[in-house]
Short mmCIF file of C-alpha atoms in Angstrom, two decimals:
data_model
loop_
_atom_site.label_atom_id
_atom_site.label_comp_id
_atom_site.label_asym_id
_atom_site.label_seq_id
_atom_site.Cartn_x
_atom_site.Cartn_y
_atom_site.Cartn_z
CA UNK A 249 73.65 -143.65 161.22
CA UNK A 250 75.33 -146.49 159.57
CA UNK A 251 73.64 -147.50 156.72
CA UNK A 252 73.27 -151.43 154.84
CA UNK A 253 73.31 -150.31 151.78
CA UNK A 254 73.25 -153.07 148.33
CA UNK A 255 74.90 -151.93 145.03
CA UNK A 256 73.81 -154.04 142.17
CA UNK A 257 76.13 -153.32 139.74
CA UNK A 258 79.25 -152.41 141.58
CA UNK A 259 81.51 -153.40 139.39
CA UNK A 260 80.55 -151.00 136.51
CA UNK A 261 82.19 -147.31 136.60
CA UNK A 262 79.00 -145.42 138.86
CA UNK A 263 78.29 -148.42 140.66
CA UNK A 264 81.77 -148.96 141.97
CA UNK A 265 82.37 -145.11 142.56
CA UNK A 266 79.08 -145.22 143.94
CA UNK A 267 79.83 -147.92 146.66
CA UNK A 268 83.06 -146.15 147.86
CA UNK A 269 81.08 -143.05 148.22
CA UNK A 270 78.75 -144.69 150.55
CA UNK A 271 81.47 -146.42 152.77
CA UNK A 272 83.22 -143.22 152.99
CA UNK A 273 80.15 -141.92 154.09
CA UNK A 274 80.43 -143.89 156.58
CA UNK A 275 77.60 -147.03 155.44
CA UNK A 276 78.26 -150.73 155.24
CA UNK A 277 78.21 -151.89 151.42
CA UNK A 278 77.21 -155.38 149.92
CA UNK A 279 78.63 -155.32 146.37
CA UNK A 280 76.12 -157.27 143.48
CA UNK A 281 76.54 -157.51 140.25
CA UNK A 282 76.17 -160.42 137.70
CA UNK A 283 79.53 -161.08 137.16
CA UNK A 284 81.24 -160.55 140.70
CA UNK A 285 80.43 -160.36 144.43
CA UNK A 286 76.95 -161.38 145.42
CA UNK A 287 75.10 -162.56 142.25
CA UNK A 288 72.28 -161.08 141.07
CA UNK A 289 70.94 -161.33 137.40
CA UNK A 290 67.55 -158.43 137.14
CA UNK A 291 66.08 -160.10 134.60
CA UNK A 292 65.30 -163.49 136.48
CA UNK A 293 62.85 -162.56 139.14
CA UNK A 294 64.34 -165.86 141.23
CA UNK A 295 67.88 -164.23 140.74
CA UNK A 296 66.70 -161.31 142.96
CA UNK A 297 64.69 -163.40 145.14
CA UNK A 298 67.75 -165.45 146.11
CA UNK A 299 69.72 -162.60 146.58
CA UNK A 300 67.55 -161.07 149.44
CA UNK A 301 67.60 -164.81 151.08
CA UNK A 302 71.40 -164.57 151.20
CA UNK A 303 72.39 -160.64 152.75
CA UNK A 304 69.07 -160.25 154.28
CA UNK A 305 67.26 -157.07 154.76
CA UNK A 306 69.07 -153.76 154.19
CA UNK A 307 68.44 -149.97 154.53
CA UNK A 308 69.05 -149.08 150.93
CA UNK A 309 69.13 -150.77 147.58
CA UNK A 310 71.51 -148.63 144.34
CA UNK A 311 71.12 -150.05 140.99
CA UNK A 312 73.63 -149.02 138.14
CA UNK A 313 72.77 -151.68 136.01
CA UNK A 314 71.23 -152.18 132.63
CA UNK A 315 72.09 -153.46 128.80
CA UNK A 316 70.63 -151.33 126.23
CA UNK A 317 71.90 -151.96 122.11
CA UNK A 318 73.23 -148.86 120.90
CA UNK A 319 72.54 -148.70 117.15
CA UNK A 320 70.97 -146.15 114.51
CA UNK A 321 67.59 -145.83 114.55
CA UNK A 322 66.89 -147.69 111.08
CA UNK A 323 68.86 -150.60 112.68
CA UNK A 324 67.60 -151.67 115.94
CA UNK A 325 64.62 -154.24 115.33
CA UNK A 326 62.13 -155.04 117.61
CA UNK A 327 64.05 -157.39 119.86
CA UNK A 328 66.61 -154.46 120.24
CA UNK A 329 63.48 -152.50 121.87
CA UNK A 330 62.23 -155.39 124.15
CA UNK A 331 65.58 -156.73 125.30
CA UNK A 332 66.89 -152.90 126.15
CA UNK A 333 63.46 -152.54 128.14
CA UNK A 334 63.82 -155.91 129.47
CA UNK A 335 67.04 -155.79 131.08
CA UNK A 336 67.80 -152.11 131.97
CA UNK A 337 63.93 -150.68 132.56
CA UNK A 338 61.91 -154.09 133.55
CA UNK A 339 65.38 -155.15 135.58
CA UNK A 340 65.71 -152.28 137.96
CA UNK A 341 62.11 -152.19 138.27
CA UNK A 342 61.62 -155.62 139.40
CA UNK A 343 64.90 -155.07 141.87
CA UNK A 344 62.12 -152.27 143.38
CA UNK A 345 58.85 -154.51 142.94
CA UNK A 346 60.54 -157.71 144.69
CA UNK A 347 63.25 -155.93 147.33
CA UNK A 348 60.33 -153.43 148.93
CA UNK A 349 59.90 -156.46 151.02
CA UNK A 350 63.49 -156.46 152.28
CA UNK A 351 64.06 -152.58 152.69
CA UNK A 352 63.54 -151.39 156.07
CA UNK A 353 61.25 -148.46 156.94
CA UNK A 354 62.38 -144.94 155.84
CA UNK A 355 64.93 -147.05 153.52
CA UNK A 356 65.12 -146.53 149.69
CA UNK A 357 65.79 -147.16 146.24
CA UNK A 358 67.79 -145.47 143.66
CA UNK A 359 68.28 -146.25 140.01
CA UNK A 360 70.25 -145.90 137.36
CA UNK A 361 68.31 -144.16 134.02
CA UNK A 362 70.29 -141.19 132.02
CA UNK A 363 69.93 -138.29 129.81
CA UNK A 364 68.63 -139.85 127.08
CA UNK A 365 65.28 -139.94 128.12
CA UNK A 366 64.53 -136.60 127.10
CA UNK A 367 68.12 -135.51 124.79
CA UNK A 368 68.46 -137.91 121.88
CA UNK A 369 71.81 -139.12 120.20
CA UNK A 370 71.91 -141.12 116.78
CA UNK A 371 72.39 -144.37 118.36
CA UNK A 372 70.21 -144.25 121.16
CA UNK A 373 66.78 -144.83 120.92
CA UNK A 374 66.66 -148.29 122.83
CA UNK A 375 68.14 -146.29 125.88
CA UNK A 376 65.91 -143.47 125.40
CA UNK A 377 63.36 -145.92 126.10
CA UNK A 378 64.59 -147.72 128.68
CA UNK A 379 65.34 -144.34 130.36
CA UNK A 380 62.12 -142.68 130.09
CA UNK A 381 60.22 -145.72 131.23
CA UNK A 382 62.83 -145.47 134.55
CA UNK A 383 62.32 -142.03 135.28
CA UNK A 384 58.49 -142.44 134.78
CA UNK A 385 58.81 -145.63 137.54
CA UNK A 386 60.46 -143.07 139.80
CA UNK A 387 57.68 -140.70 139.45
CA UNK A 388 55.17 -143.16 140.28
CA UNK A 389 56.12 -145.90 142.64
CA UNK A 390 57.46 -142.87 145.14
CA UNK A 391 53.67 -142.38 145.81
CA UNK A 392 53.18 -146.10 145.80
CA UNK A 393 56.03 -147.63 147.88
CA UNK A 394 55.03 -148.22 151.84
CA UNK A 395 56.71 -147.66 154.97
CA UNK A 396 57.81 -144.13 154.06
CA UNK A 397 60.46 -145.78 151.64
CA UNK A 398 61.83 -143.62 148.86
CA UNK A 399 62.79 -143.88 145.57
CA UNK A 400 64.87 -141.56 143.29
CA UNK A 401 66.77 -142.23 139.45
CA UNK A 402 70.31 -141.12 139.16
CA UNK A 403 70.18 -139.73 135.24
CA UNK A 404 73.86 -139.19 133.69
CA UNK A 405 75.14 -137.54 130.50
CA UNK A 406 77.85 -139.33 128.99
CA UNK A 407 80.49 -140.43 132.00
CA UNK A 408 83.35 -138.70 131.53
CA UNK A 409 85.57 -141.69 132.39
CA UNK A 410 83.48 -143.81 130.01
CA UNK A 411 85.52 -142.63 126.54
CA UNK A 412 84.30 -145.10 124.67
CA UNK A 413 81.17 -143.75 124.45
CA UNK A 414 82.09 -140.02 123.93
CA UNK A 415 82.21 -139.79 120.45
CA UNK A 416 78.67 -140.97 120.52
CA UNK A 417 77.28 -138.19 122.49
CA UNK A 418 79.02 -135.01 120.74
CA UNK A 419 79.52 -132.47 122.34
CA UNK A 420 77.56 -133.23 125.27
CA UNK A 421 78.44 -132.39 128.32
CA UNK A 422 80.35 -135.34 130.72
CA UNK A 423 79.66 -136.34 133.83
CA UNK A 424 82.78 -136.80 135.61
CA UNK A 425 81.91 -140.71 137.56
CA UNK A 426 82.55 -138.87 140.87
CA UNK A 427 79.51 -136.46 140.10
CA UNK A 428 76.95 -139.52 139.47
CA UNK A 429 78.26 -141.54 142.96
CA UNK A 430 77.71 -138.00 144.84
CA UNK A 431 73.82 -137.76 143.28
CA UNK A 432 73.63 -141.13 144.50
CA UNK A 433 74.75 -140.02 148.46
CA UNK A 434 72.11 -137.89 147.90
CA UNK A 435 69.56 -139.74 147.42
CA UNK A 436 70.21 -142.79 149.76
CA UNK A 437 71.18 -140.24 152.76
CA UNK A 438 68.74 -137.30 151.56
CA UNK A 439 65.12 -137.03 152.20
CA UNK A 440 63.99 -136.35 148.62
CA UNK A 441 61.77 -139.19 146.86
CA UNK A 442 60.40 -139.17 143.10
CA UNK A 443 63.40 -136.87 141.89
CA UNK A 444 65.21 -138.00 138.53
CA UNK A 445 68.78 -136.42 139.43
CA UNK A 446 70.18 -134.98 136.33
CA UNK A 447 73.67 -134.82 136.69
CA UNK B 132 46.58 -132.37 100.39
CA UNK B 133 44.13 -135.24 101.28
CA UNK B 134 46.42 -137.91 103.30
CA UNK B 135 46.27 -141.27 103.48
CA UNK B 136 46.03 -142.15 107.51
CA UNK B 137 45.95 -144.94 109.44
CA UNK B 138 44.32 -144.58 112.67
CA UNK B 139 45.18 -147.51 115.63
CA UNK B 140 42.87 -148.23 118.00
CA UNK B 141 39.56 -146.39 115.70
CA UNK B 142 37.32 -147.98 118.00
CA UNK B 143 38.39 -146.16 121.79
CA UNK B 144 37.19 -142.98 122.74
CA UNK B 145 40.08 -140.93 121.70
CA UNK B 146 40.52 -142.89 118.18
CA UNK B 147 37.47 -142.87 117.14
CA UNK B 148 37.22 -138.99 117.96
CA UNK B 149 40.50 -138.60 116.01
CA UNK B 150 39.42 -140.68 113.02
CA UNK B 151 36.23 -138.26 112.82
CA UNK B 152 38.44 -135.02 113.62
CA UNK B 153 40.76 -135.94 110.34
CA UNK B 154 37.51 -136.66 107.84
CA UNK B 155 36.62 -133.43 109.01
CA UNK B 156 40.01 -131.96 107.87
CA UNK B 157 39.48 -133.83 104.48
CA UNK B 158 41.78 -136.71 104.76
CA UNK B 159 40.94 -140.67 104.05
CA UNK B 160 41.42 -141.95 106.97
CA UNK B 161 41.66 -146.12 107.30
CA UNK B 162 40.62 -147.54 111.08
CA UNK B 163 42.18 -150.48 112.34
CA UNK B 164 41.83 -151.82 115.81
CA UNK B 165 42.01 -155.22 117.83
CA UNK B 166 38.34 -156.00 117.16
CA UNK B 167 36.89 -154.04 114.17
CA UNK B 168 37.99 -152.32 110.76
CA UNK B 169 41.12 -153.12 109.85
CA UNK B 170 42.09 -155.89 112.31
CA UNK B 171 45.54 -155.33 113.98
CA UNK B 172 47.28 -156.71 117.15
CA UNK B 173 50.09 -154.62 117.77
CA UNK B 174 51.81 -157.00 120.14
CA UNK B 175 51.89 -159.55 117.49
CA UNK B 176 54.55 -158.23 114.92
CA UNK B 177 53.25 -160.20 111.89
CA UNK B 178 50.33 -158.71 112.51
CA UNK B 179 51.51 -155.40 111.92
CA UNK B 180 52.92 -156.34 108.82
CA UNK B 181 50.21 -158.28 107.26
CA UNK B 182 47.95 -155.00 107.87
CA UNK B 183 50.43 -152.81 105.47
CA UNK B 184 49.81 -155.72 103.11
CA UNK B 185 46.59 -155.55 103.32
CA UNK B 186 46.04 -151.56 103.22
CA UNK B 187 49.56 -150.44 100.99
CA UNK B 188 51.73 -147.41 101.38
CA UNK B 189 49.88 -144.36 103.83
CA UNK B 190 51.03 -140.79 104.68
CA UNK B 191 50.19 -140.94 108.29
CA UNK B 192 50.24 -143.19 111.29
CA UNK B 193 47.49 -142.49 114.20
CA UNK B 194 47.73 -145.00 117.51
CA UNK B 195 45.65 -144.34 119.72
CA UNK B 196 45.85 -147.63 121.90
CA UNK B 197 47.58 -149.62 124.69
CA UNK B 198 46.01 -151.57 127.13
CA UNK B 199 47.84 -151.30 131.09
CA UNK B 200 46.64 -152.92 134.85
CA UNK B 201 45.71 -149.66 137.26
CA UNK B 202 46.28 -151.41 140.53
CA UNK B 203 48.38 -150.00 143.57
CA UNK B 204 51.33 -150.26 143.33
CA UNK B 205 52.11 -152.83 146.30
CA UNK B 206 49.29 -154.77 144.06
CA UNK B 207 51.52 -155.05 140.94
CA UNK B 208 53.23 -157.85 139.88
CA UNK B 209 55.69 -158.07 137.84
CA UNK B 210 53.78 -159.44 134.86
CA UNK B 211 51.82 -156.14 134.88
CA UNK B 212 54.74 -153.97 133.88
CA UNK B 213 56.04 -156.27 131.72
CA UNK B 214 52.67 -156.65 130.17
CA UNK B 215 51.69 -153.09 130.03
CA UNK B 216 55.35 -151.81 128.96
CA UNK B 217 54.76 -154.87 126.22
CA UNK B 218 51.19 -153.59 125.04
CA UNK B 219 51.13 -149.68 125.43
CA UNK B 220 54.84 -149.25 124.67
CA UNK B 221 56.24 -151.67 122.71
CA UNK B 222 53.39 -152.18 120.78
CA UNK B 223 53.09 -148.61 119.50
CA UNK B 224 56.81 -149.01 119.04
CA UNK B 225 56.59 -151.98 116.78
CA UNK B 226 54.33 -150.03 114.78
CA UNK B 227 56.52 -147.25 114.23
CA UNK B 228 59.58 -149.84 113.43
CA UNK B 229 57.49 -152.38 110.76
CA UNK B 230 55.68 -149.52 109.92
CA UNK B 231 58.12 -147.00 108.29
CA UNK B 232 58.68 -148.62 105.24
CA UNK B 233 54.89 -147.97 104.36
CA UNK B 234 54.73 -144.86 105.54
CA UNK B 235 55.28 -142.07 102.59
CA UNK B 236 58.22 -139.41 102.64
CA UNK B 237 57.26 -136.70 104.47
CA UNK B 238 54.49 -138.67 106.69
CA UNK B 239 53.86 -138.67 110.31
CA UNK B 240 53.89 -141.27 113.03
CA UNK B 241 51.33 -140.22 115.94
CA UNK B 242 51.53 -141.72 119.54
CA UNK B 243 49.32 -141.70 122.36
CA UNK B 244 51.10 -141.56 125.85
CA UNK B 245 49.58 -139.51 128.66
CA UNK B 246 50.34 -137.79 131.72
CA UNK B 247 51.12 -140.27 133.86
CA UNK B 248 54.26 -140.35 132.77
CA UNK B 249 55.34 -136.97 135.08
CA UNK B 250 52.39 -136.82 136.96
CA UNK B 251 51.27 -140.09 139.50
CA UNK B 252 48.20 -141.28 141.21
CA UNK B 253 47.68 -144.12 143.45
CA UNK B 254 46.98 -146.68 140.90
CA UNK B 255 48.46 -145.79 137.51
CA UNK B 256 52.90 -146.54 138.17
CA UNK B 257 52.63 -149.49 135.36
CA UNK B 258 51.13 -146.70 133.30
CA UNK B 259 53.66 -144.54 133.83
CA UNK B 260 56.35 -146.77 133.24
CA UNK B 261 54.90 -147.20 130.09
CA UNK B 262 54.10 -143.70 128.53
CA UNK B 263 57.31 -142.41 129.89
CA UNK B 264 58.84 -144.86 127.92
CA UNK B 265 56.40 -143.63 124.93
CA UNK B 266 57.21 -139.78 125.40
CA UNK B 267 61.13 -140.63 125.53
CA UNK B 268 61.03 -142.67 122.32
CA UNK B 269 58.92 -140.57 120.42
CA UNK B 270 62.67 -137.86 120.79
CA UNK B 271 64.41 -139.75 119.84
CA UNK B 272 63.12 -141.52 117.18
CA UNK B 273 62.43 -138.12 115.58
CA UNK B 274 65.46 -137.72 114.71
CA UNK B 275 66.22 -141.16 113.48
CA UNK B 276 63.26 -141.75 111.33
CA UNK B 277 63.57 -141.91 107.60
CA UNK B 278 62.51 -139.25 104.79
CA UNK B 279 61.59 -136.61 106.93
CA UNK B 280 59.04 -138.72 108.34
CA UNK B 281 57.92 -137.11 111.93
CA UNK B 282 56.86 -138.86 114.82
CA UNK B 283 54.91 -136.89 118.15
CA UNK B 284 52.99 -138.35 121.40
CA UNK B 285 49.68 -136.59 122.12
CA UNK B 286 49.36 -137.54 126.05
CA UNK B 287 46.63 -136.42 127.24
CA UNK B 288 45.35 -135.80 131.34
CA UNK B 289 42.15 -137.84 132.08
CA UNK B 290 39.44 -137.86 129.28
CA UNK B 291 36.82 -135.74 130.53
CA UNK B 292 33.82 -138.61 128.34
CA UNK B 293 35.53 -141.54 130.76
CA UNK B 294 34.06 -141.07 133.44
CA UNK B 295 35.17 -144.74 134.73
CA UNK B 296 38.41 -143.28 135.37
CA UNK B 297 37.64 -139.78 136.87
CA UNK B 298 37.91 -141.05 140.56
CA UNK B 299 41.42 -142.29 139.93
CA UNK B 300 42.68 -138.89 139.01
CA UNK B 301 41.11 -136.89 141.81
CA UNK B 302 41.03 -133.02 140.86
CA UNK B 303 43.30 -133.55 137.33
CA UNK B 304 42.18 -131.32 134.94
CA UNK B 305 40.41 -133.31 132.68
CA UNK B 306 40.35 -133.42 128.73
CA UNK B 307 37.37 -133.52 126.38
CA UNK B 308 38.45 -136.19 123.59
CA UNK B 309 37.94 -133.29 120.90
CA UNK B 310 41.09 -131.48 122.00
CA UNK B 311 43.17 -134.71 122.42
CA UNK B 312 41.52 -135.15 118.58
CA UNK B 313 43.07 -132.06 118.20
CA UNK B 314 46.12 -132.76 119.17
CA UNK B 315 46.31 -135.44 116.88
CA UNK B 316 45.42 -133.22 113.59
CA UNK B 317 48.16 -130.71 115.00
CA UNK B 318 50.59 -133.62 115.19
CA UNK B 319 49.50 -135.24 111.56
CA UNK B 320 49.10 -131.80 109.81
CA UNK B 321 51.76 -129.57 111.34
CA UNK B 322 55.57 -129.76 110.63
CA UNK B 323 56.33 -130.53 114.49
CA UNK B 324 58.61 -133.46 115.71
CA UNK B 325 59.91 -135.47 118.20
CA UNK B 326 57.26 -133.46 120.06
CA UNK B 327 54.83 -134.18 123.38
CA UNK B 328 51.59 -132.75 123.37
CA UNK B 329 50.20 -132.29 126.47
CA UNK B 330 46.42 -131.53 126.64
#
């Protein structure tokens, strides 16, 4: 069955990878993002309603959003903590707490956290937050959400396309982009709910 | 060696428990909470940092406090994450970030997050959010923290002596507040880090 699938985010590395997966599986795909295709900012609440007013209900909602400081841990101040929280934990979590309404039954949700939640690096603790708080979301609001909709987090290492980053996460292993957009396949055409993919 | 400690949140269940549980062990132990001893608001940074003027340099951090809505989850708004990720999370991780520079070499940073944070019931996913969140920062700050100073969450299941919440966690083991005071001595007196005690 052809899915409607939005992918907030899609022009970051999973979330584009992510939205040709799902048309080559065969789904319709409305591209979101802040800075191209439909607009959508997570952190304003009226962002995301307007964005449901405009491309109507859909079958699935992916998230690969989220801005999280990367600093030592002696560095990041408290604003570090509650913006990182803010945008990439409170963000994809309101995307769930105001879209439920326009996902259809049996449809779901799938977010974005990574493997920081539970392996640290020097310079991540804001994600590491951020992160946990995600996976714990997952957990929870697949008990919570109604009409037999599911929800799942895609968690990452290091993106192996993303080399910027790699000397950050040493010796870690990466996640070649392809292998995070096929997690989330799994989870919008699967049957699995309150699973934190580690790929 | 009698420590210093600070316990946050002396006047709950579990604090006041743990305050009792570390006098017994021989340590001075300083209580500080919203509304008696030592007052502190950890959601209002300069709070934080007039109570280290107020009380000096200590060896050990105890919080034992965080305040989060249990509602269904098609009953939370978005102000109830926010607000519990800002009180329960944030707040223990503002103490931990103004608090370092008081606390001695050597010294220890105890959290309290709990098992909602892999485990779910019907009315506890803003919980979750936040002590996954907790759990995942308490990793990896462990390993950025100063002068050997450690840092561990004790998260506990349902506290057997609060019986107000027993019929939201329907057949979880429950925990008598001595061994979550336990957990906290283990924490403050061990060599462990970056640790999550379950009890």
């Amino acid at each position: 069955m052809t899915k409607r699938i939005l992918v907030v985010g899609a022009r970051g590395l999973i979330g584009s990878e992510a939205a040709s997966a799902l048309e080559a599986a065969g789904h319709e795909v409305i591209r979101a993002s802040r800075s191209s295709g439909e607009h959508v900012d997570l952190t304003a609440p009226a962002s995301i309603e307007a964005l449901f007013e405009r491309i109507g209900d859909v079958d699935a909602v992916v998230s690969t959003t989220g801005v999280v400081a990367f600093k030592p841990f002696t560095e990041l101040t408290l604003d570090d903590f509650r913006d990182g929280v803010g945008d990439k934990a409170l963000g994809q979590i309101a995307l769930v707490t105001l879209g439920a309404a326009h996902v259809r039954d049996g449809g779901s949700f799938t977010l974005t956290s990574g493997v920081l939640s539970a392996e640290p690096i020097e310079t991540g603790t804001a994600a590491s937050v951020a992160n946990g708080a995600l996976d714990s979301f997952a957990i929870a609001a697949a008990v919570g959400l109604p009409r037999g909709i599911r929800i799942n987090t895609v968690s990452p290492s290091v993106i192996a396309e993303a080399t910027g980053y790699h000397s950050s996460f040493p010796g870690f292993p990466q996640t070649p982009v392809a292998e995070a957009a096929r997690a989330v396949v799994r989870s919008v055409d699967g049957v699995e709910t309150g699973q934190i993919f580690s790929v």
